[in-house]
C-alpha atoms as a PDB file:
ATOM      1  CA  MET A   1     163.668  83.901  -4.137  1.00  0.00           C
ATOM      2  CA  LEU A   2     164.900  85.927  -7.161  1.00  0.00           C
ATOM      3  CA  ARG A   3     165.861  83.739 -10.636  1.00  0.00           C
ATOM      4  CA  ILE A   4     168.107  85.097 -13.203  1.00  0.00           C
ATOM      5  CA  VAL A   5     168.689  83.133 -16.291  1.00  0.00           C
ATOM      6  CA  THR A   6     171.027  84.158 -19.277  1.00  0.00           C
ATOM      7  CA  GLN A   7     170.469  82.925 -22.896  1.00  0.00           C
ATOM      8  CA  ASN A   8     172.542  83.337 -26.222  1.00  0.00           C
ATOM      9  CA  ILE A   9     169.210  83.290 -27.836  1.00  0.00           C
ATOM     10  CA  TRP A  10     170.916  82.834 -31.634  1.00  0.00           C
ATOM     11  CA  ASN A  11     169.552  85.758 -33.169  1.00  0.00           C
ATOM     12  CA  LYS A  12     167.299  85.322 -36.068  1.00  0.00           C
ATOM     13  CA  ASN A  13     168.043  81.660 -36.747  1.00  0.00           C
ATOM     14  CA  ASN A  14     165.747  78.577 -37.680  1.00  0.00           C
ATOM     15  CA  HIS A  15     162.473  79.073 -36.996  1.00  0.00           C
ATOM     16  CA  TRP A  16     163.341  82.390 -34.320  1.00  0.00           C
ATOM     17  CA  ARG A  17     159.964  83.097 -33.233  1.00  0.00           C
ATOM     18  CA  GLU A  18     158.883  80.209 -32.526  1.00  0.00           C
ATOM     19  CA  ARG A  19     162.345  79.328 -30.461  1.00  0.00           C
ATOM     20  CA  ALA A  20     162.112  82.662 -28.662  1.00  0.00           C
ATOM     21  CA  ASP A  21     157.992  82.006 -27.693  1.00  0.00           C
ATOM     22  CA  ALA A  22     159.064  78.617 -26.194  1.00  0.00           C
ATOM     23  CA  ILE A  23     162.025  79.982 -24.284  1.00  0.00           C
ATOM     24  CA  GLY A  24     159.667  82.791 -23.084  1.00  0.00           C
ATOM     25  CA  ARG A  25     157.043  80.071 -21.640  1.00  0.00           C
ATOM     26  CA  ASN A  26     159.841  78.488 -19.732  1.00  0.00           C
ATOM     27  CA  MET A  27     160.513  81.753 -18.108  1.00  0.00           C
ATOM     28  CA  ASP A  28     157.187  81.712 -17.125  1.00  0.00           C
ATOM     29  CA  GLU A  29     156.972  78.611 -16.100  1.00  0.00           C
ATOM     30  CA  LEU A  30     160.373  78.771 -13.974  1.00  0.00           C
ATOM     31  CA  GLU A  31     159.308  82.173 -12.399  1.00  0.00           C
ATOM     32  CA  VAL A  32     162.448  83.882 -13.555  1.00  0.00           C
ATOM     33  CA  ASP A  33     162.496  87.367 -12.655  1.00  0.00           C
ATOM     34  CA  ILE A  34     165.409  88.843 -14.879  1.00  0.00           C
ATOM     35  CA  VAL A  35     166.136  87.284 -18.422  1.00  0.00           C
ATOM     36  CA  CYS A  36     169.623  88.346 -19.696  1.00  0.00           C
ATOM     37  CA  ILE A  37     169.672  87.692 -23.854  1.00  0.00           C
ATOM     38  CA  GLN A  38     172.542  87.964 -26.189  1.00  0.00           C
ATOM     39  CA  GLU A  39     172.368  87.877 -29.831  1.00  0.00           C
ATOM     40  CA  SER A  40     169.428  90.161 -30.389  1.00  0.00           C
ATOM     41  CA  GLN A  41     168.496  92.227 -33.415  1.00  0.00           C
ATOM     42  CA  PRO A  42     166.401  95.569 -32.945  1.00  0.00           C
ATOM     43  CA  GLU A  43     163.364  93.767 -34.921  1.00  0.00           C
ATOM     44  CA  HIS A  44     163.815  90.714 -32.777  1.00  0.00           C
ATOM     45  CA  PHE A  45     163.770  92.883 -29.435  1.00  0.00           C
ATOM     46  CA  GLU A  46     160.668  94.374 -30.149  1.00  0.00           C
ATOM     47  CA  TYR A  47     158.972  90.910 -31.069  1.00  0.00           C
ATOM     48  CA  LEU A  48     160.476  89.538 -27.753  1.00  0.00           C
ATOM     49  CA  LYS A  49     159.328  92.550 -25.680  1.00  0.00           C
ATOM     50  CA  SER A  50     155.567  92.290 -27.222  1.00  0.00           C
ATOM     51  CA  HIS A  51     155.363  88.648 -27.812  1.00  0.00           C
ATOM     52  CA  SER A  52     157.644  85.928 -25.779  1.00  0.00           C
ATOM     53  CA  PHE A  53     158.334  88.302 -22.834  1.00  0.00           C
ATOM     54  CA  ARG A  54     155.337  90.163 -22.482  1.00  0.00           C
ATOM     55  CA  ARG A  55     154.843  89.568 -18.999  1.00  0.00           C
ATOM     56  CA  PHE A  56     158.049  91.474 -18.316  1.00  0.00           C
ATOM     57  CA  PRO A  57     156.856  94.673 -17.665  1.00  0.00           C
ATOM     58  CA  HIS A  58     160.877  96.239 -17.844  1.00  0.00           C
ATOM     59  CA  ALA A  59     162.488  95.967 -21.136  1.00  0.00           C
ATOM     60  CA  TYR A  60     165.925  97.435 -22.090  1.00  0.00           C
ATOM     61  CA  TYR A  61     167.765  96.982 -25.404  1.00  0.00           C
ATOM     62  CA  ALA A  62     171.652  97.718 -25.674  1.00  0.00           C
ATOM     63  CA  PRO A  63     172.582  97.468 -29.452  1.00  0.00           C
ATOM     64  CA  SER A  64     176.027  97.175 -30.692  1.00  0.00           C
ATOM     65  CA  ASP A  65     176.104 100.358 -32.806  1.00  0.00           C
ATOM     66  CA  ASP A  66     174.710 101.387 -35.761  1.00  0.00           C
ATOM     67  CA  GLY A  67     175.299  98.652 -38.204  1.00  0.00           C
ATOM     68  CA  SER A  68     177.423 100.628 -40.155  1.00  0.00           C
ATOM     69  CA  VAL A  69     180.401  98.582 -39.825  1.00  0.00           C
ATOM     70  CA  THR A  70     178.701  94.960 -38.840  1.00  0.00           C
ATOM     71  CA  PRO A  71     177.077  92.455 -41.114  1.00  0.00           C
ATOM     72  CA  TYR A  72     173.725  93.203 -39.389  1.00  0.00           C
ATOM     73  CA  PRO A  73     172.468  94.796 -36.111  1.00  0.00           C
ATOM     74  CA  GLN A  74     173.593  93.034 -33.065  1.00  0.00           C
ATOM     75  CA  GLY A  75     172.561  93.636 -29.263  1.00  0.00           C
ATOM     76  CA  LEU A  76     171.874  92.474 -25.691  1.00  0.00           C
ATOM     77  CA  ALA A  77     168.611  92.492 -23.874  1.00  0.00           C
ATOM     78  CA  MET A  78     167.523  92.516 -20.530  1.00  0.00           C
ATOM     79  CA  PHE A  79     163.733  91.932 -19.082  1.00  0.00           C
ATOM     80  CA  SER A  80     162.765  92.347 -15.646  1.00  0.00           C
ATOM     81  CA  GLN A  81     159.871  91.375 -12.900  1.00  0.00           C
ATOM     82  CA  LEU A  82     161.170  94.004 -10.774  1.00  0.00           C
ATOM     83  CA  PRO A  83     161.435  97.760 -11.094  1.00  0.00           C
ATOM     84  CA  VAL A  84     164.335  98.978 -12.512  1.00  0.00           C
ATOM     85  CA  LEU A  85     166.117 101.923 -10.915  1.00  0.00           C
ATOM     86  CA  ASP A  86     168.977 102.402 -13.318  1.00  0.00           C
ATOM     87  CA  ALA A  87     169.910 100.759 -16.577  1.00  0.00           C
ATOM     88  CA  GLY A  88     172.396 101.677 -19.897  1.00  0.00           C
ATOM     89  CA  LYS A  89     175.251 100.507 -21.228  1.00  0.00           C
ATOM     90  CA  VAL A  90     178.865 101.134 -21.869  1.00  0.00           C
ATOM     91  CA  ASN A  91     181.050  99.872 -25.060  1.00  0.00           C
ATOM     92  CA  ILE A  92     184.140  97.571 -24.062  1.00  0.00           C
ATOM     93  CA  GLY A  93     185.761  97.607 -27.562  1.00  0.00           C
ATOM     94  CA  ARG A  94     185.051  96.700 -31.360  1.00  0.00           C
ATOM     95  CA  GLU A  95     185.841  92.915 -32.101  1.00  0.00           C
ATOM     96  CA  ARG A  96     189.096  92.730 -34.098  1.00  0.00           C
ATOM     97  CA  GLU A  97     187.622  89.570 -35.988  1.00  0.00           C
ATOM     98  CA  MET A  98     186.499  91.466 -39.428  1.00  0.00           C
ATOM     99  CA  ARG A  99     184.033  88.247 -40.333  1.00  0.00           C
ATOM    100  CA  ASN A 100     182.369  89.805 -37.025  1.00  0.00           C
ATOM    101  CA  PRO A 101     183.288  93.139 -36.162  1.00  0.00           C
ATOM    102  CA  TRP A 102     180.611  94.351 -33.688  1.00  0.00           C
ATOM    103  CA  MET A 103     180.950  96.506 -30.890  1.00  0.00           C
ATOM    104  CA  ARG A 104     180.934  94.320 -27.560  1.00  0.00           C
ATOM    105  CA  ASN A 105     179.041  96.004 -24.927  1.00  0.00           C
ATOM    106  CA  LEU A 106     178.524  95.663 -21.222  1.00  0.00           C
ATOM    107  CA  GLN A 107     174.461  95.896 -20.320  1.00  0.00           C
ATOM    108  CA  TYR A 108     173.443  96.729 -16.618  1.00  0.00           C
ATOM    109  CA  ALA A 109     170.201  97.158 -14.480  1.00  0.00           C
ATOM    110  CA  THR A 110     169.793  97.880 -10.919  1.00  0.00           C
ATOM    111  CA  VAL A 111     167.100  96.468  -9.090  1.00  0.00           C
ATOM    112  CA  VAL A 112     166.173  96.458  -5.404  1.00  0.00           C
ATOM    113  CA  THR A 113     164.439  93.721  -4.113  1.00  0.00           C
ATOM    114  CA  PRO A 114     160.967  93.252  -2.143  1.00  0.00           C
ATOM    115  CA  SER A 115     163.705  92.450   0.811  1.00  0.00           C
ATOM    116  CA  SER A 116     165.327  95.856   0.114  1.00  0.00           C
ATOM    117  CA  HIS A 117     168.760  94.417  -1.355  1.00  0.00           C
ATOM    118  CA  SER A 118     170.204  96.425  -4.183  1.00  0.00           C
ATOM    119  CA  LEU A 119     171.221  94.243  -6.849  1.00  0.00           C
ATOM    120  CA  THR A 120     173.213  95.223 -10.057  1.00  0.00           C
ATOM    121  CA  VAL A 121     172.674  92.378 -12.970  1.00  0.00           C
ATOM    122  CA  PHE A 122     175.510  93.093 -16.036  1.00  0.00           C
ATOM    123  CA  ASN A 123     174.779  91.203 -19.184  1.00  0.00           C
ATOM    124  CA  THR A 124     177.407  90.777 -21.784  1.00  0.00           C
ATOM    125  CA  HIS A 125     178.915  89.010 -24.935  1.00  0.00           C
ATOM    126  CA  LEU A 126     182.583  88.887 -25.002  1.00  0.00           C
ATOM    127  CA  PHE A 127     185.206  88.542 -27.893  1.00  0.00           C
ATOM    128  CA  LEU A 128     185.894  85.971 -30.341  1.00  0.00           C
ATOM    129  CA  SER A 129     189.765  87.406 -30.900  1.00  0.00           C
ATOM    130  CA  ARG A 130     192.091  85.510 -28.330  1.00  0.00           C
ATOM    131  CA  GLY A 131     193.955  88.818 -27.438  1.00  0.00           C
ATOM    132  CA  GLN A 132     190.723  90.485 -26.312  1.00  0.00           C
ATOM    133  CA  LYS A 133     189.269  88.229 -23.816  1.00  0.00           C
ATOM    134  CA  GLU A 134     191.121  89.040 -21.042  1.00  0.00           C
ATOM    135  CA  SER A 135     190.859  92.812 -21.669  1.00  0.00           C
ATOM    136  CA  GLY A 136     187.149  92.779 -21.994  1.00  0.00           C
ATOM    137  CA  ILE A 137     186.890  90.851 -18.744  1.00  0.00           C
ATOM    138  CA  ARG A 138     188.963  93.423 -17.242  1.00  0.00           C
ATOM    139  CA  THR A 139     187.017  96.300 -18.649  1.00  0.00           C
ATOM    140  CA  CYS A 140     183.988  94.976 -17.311  1.00  0.00           C
ATOM    141  CA  VAL A 141     185.628  93.970 -13.743  1.00  0.00           C
ATOM    142  CA  ASP A 142     186.652  98.094 -13.830  1.00  0.00           C
ATOM    143  CA  PHE A 143     183.304  99.083 -14.671  1.00  0.00           C
ATOM    144  CA  MET A 144     181.387  96.908 -12.193  1.00  0.00           C
ATOM    145  CA  ARG A 145     183.679  98.511  -9.456  1.00  0.00           C
ATOM    146  CA  ARG A 146     182.103 101.967 -10.045  1.00  0.00           C
ATOM    147  CA  ALA A 147     181.260 103.904  -7.063  1.00  0.00           C
ATOM    148  CA  GLN A 148     177.647 103.994  -8.218  1.00  0.00           C
ATOM    149  CA  PHE A 149     177.417  99.821  -7.489  1.00  0.00           C
ATOM    150  CA  ALA A 150     179.843  99.892  -4.677  1.00  0.00           C
ATOM    151  CA  SER A 151     176.997  98.646  -1.824  1.00  0.00           C
ATOM    152  CA  HIS A 152     175.053  96.204  -4.609  1.00  0.00           C
ATOM    153  CA  GLN A 153     175.389  92.747  -5.065  1.00  0.00           C
ATOM    154  CA  HIS A 154     176.390  91.817  -8.395  1.00  0.00           C
ATOM    155  CA  ILE A 155     175.789  89.643 -10.885  1.00  0.00           C
ATOM    156  CA  LEU A 156     178.081  89.705 -14.348  1.00  0.00           C
ATOM    157  CA  THR A 157     176.421  87.137 -16.718  1.00  0.00           C
ATOM    158  CA  GLY A 158     176.167  86.379 -20.662  1.00  0.00           C
ATOM    159  CA  ASP A 159     177.995  84.592 -23.109  1.00  0.00           C
ATOM    160  CA  PHE A 160     181.632  85.014 -22.597  1.00  0.00           C
ATOM    161  CA  ASN A 161     182.987  83.150 -25.607  1.00  0.00           C
ATOM    162  CA  ILE A 162     185.735  81.771 -23.068  1.00  0.00           C
ATOM    163  CA  ASN A 163     185.675  78.098 -21.780  1.00  0.00           C
ATOM    164  CA  LEU A 164     185.190  78.696 -18.249  1.00  0.00           C
ATOM    165  CA  ASP A 165     186.411  75.751 -16.824  1.00  0.00           C
ATOM    166  CA  ALA A 166     189.475  75.326 -19.046  1.00  0.00           C
ATOM    167  CA  GLN A 167     191.079  79.026 -19.698  1.00  0.00           C
ATOM    168  CA  PRO A 168     191.411  80.588 -16.390  1.00  0.00           C
ATOM    169  CA  GLU A 169     194.077  82.959 -17.773  1.00  0.00           C
ATOM    170  CA  TYR A 170     191.204  84.878 -19.079  1.00  0.00           C
ATOM    171  CA  LEU A 171     189.191  85.186 -16.033  1.00  0.00           C
ATOM    172  CA  ALA A 172     192.132  86.579 -13.922  1.00  0.00           C
ATOM    173  CA  PRO A 173     190.830  89.897 -13.498  1.00  0.00           C
ATOM    174  CA  LEU A 174     187.612  88.471 -12.136  1.00  0.00           C
ATOM    175  CA  SER A 175     189.767  86.140  -9.581  1.00  0.00           C
ATOM    176  CA  GLU A 176     191.822  89.263  -8.646  1.00  0.00           C
ATOM    177  CA  HIS A 177     188.704  91.171  -7.335  1.00  0.00           C
ATOM    178  CA  ARG A 178     187.351  88.245  -5.528  1.00  0.00           C
ATOM    179  CA  TYR A 179     184.559  87.220  -7.870  1.00  0.00           C
ATOM    180  CA  ALA A 180     183.132  83.700  -8.125  1.00  0.00           C
ATOM    181  CA  ASP A 181     182.142  81.502 -10.868  1.00  0.00           C
ATOM    182  CA  LEU A 182     178.536  80.384  -9.571  1.00  0.00           C
ATOM    183  CA  TRP A 183     178.219  77.087 -11.370  1.00  0.00           C
ATOM    184  CA  THR A 184     181.464  75.973  -9.804  1.00  0.00           C
ATOM    185  CA  ALA A 185     180.709  77.529  -6.270  1.00  0.00           C
ATOM    186  CA  LYS A 186     177.574  75.528  -6.324  1.00  0.00           C
ATOM    187  CA  ASN A 187     177.812  72.522  -8.336  1.00  0.00           C
ATOM    188  CA  GLY A 188     181.411  71.506  -7.993  1.00  0.00           C
ATOM    189  CA  SER A 189     183.073  69.042 -11.103  1.00  0.00           C
ATOM    190  CA  GLU A 190     179.345  68.718 -12.898  1.00  0.00           C
ATOM    191  CA  THR A 191     180.437  69.863 -15.815  1.00  0.00           C
ATOM    192  CA  GLY A 192     177.303  72.072 -16.833  1.00  0.00           C
ATOM    193  CA  TYR A 193     178.230  72.371 -20.596  1.00  0.00           C
ATOM    194  CA  THR A 194     176.052  75.319 -22.600  1.00  0.00           C
ATOM    195  CA  ALA A 195     177.854  74.868 -26.213  1.00  0.00           C
ATOM    196  CA  PRO A 196     177.850  74.310 -29.012  1.00  0.00           C
ATOM    197  CA  LEU A 197     174.175  72.725 -28.926  1.00  0.00           C
ATOM    198  CA  ASP A 198     173.337  70.769 -32.405  1.00  0.00           C
ATOM    199  CA  HIS A 199     171.498  67.821 -32.748  1.00  0.00           C
ATOM    200  CA  ASP A 200     174.584  66.128 -34.090  1.00  0.00           C
ATOM    201  CA  GLU A 201     177.041  67.222 -31.664  1.00  0.00           C
ATOM    202  CA  GLN A 202     178.425  66.628 -28.106  1.00  0.00           C
ATOM    203  CA  LEU A 203     178.577  69.530 -25.686  1.00  0.00           C
ATOM    204  CA  VAL A 204     182.129  70.419 -25.004  1.00  0.00           C
ATOM    205  CA  LYS A 205     182.609  73.760 -23.198  1.00  0.00           C
ATOM    206  CA  ARG A 206     180.673  76.007 -20.826  1.00  0.00           C
ATOM    207  CA  ILE A 207     180.720  79.462 -22.190  1.00  0.00           C
ATOM    208  CA  ASP A 208     177.665  80.909 -20.579  1.00  0.00           C
ATOM    209  CA  GLY A 209     177.468  81.460 -16.730  1.00  0.00           C
ATOM    210  CA  LEU A 210     176.936  83.887 -13.816  1.00  0.00           C
ATOM    211  CA  PHE A 211     179.630  85.456 -11.141  1.00  0.00           C
ATOM    212  CA  THR A 212     179.188  87.653  -8.120  1.00  0.00           C
ATOM    213  CA  GLN A 213     181.179  88.645  -5.303  1.00  0.00           C
ATOM    214  CA  ARG A 214     182.641  85.851  -3.173  1.00  0.00           C
ATOM    215  CA  ASP A 215     181.757  87.206   0.138  1.00  0.00           C
ATOM    216  CA  ARG A 216     178.200  87.091  -1.046  1.00  0.00           C
ATOM    217  CA  LEU A 217     177.864  83.344  -2.592  1.00  0.00           C
ATOM    218  CA  ASP A 218     176.269  82.389   0.567  1.00  0.00           C
ATOM    219  CA  ARG A 219     172.633  84.239  -1.250  1.00  0.00           C
ATOM    220  CA  VAL A 220     172.890  81.762  -4.012  1.00  0.00           C
ATOM    221  CA  VAL A 221     170.829  78.781  -3.754  1.00  0.00           C
ATOM    222  CA  SER A 222     171.547  77.405  -6.902  1.00  0.00           C
ATOM    223  CA  VAL A 223     172.556  77.594 -10.574  1.00  0.00           C
ATOM    224  CA  SER A 224     171.087  74.829 -13.232  1.00  0.00           C
ATOM    225  CA  LEU A 225     170.936  74.626 -16.843  1.00  0.00           C
ATOM    226  CA  VAL A 226     167.560  75.736 -18.633  1.00  0.00           C
ATOM    227  CA  ASN A 227     166.104  75.811 -22.167  1.00  0.00           C
ATOM    228  CA  ALA A 228     167.919  72.604 -23.119  1.00  0.00           C
ATOM    229  CA  GLU A 229     164.892  70.268 -24.323  1.00  0.00           C
ATOM    230  CA  PRO A 230     164.075  70.675 -28.210  1.00  0.00           C
ATOM    231  CA  ILE A 231     160.305  71.291 -28.763  1.00  0.00           C
ATOM    232  CA  ASN A 232     158.286  70.018 -32.189  1.00  0.00           C
ATOM    233  CA  ASP A 233     158.835  66.210 -31.094  1.00  0.00           C
ATOM    234  CA  GLY A 234     162.633  66.810 -30.505  1.00  0.00           C
ATOM    235  CA  SER A 235     162.780  68.465 -33.872  1.00  0.00           C
ATOM    236  CA  LEU A 236     163.863  72.255 -32.820  1.00  0.00           C
ATOM    237  CA  LEU A 237     166.268  73.149 -30.807  1.00  0.00           C
ATOM    238  CA  LEU A 238     165.283  76.269 -28.212  1.00  0.00           C
ATOM    239  CA  SER A 239     169.118  77.866 -29.515  1.00  0.00           C
ATOM    240  CA  ASP A 240     172.649  76.857 -30.315  1.00  0.00           C
ATOM    241  CA  HIS A 241     173.328  77.692 -26.272  1.00  0.00           C
ATOM    242  CA  ILE A 242     172.122  76.049 -23.304  1.00  0.00           C
ATOM    243  CA  GLY A 243     170.963  78.784 -20.873  1.00  0.00           C
ATOM    244  CA  VAL A 244     171.943  79.070 -17.084  1.00  0.00           C
ATOM    245  CA  MET A 245     169.499  80.048 -14.192  1.00  0.00           C
ATOM    246  CA  ALA A 246     170.751  81.217 -10.817  1.00  0.00           C
ATOM    247  CA  THR A 247     168.330  80.805  -7.931  1.00  0.00           C
ATOM    248  CA  LEU A 248     169.204  83.787  -5.284  1.00  0.00           C
ATOM    249  CA  ASP A 249     167.745  84.159  -1.768  1.00  0.00           C
ATOM    250  CA  LEU A 250     167.919  87.526  -0.719  1.00  0.00           C
ATOM    251  CA  GLY A 251     165.451  87.481   2.080  1.00  0.00           C
END
């Protein structure tokens, strides 16, 4: 079994080291193989690599840009227990909302499983601007369909900033190229809401998730929520998002 988690980690907010360490312990207990993180600053990534996720020998960071036009540095991170054959990122456009003008990225890492399956995991954090949501998905799909990934199983994951249950128009590029939403494929009508997580708010939407090719759905065993339980006697949430874990059988 291979386990992949996506988690918007809420950057350096609210006791961030304590939260990151708790998430890292959860990943160890769940025997997760690959963790995809959104909202990570360079200093934050270095802490994750040396402390919270130190048991993952392979760590990669994808910065949003040089920080020259953004409020503060922002980026994506991936941690893997499996050796990584190839890793990188592609810029997919700058956010038009000037209060949050980061360059949005698609990060990727290719691994070969012990059973010799080629798997490429794509990690992203997509746009807030309504007009850019579909274009962001389309850019991701176009990149995933490059020849270098043609024979691989694809997992596209991250914080999509799209209500995955109620905004299918933005997901059209995925549907056109026969990618399936793992949560709905495995859990049907169960809500699986991931945001916004707050002590005083009700979860109302699912914006974090995973997709794969429809003809490879049979390799997906289950999809579940993780990192939802607070710590410190219930006073500290691990993030403002709930993480999502997919378990695959690639044997």
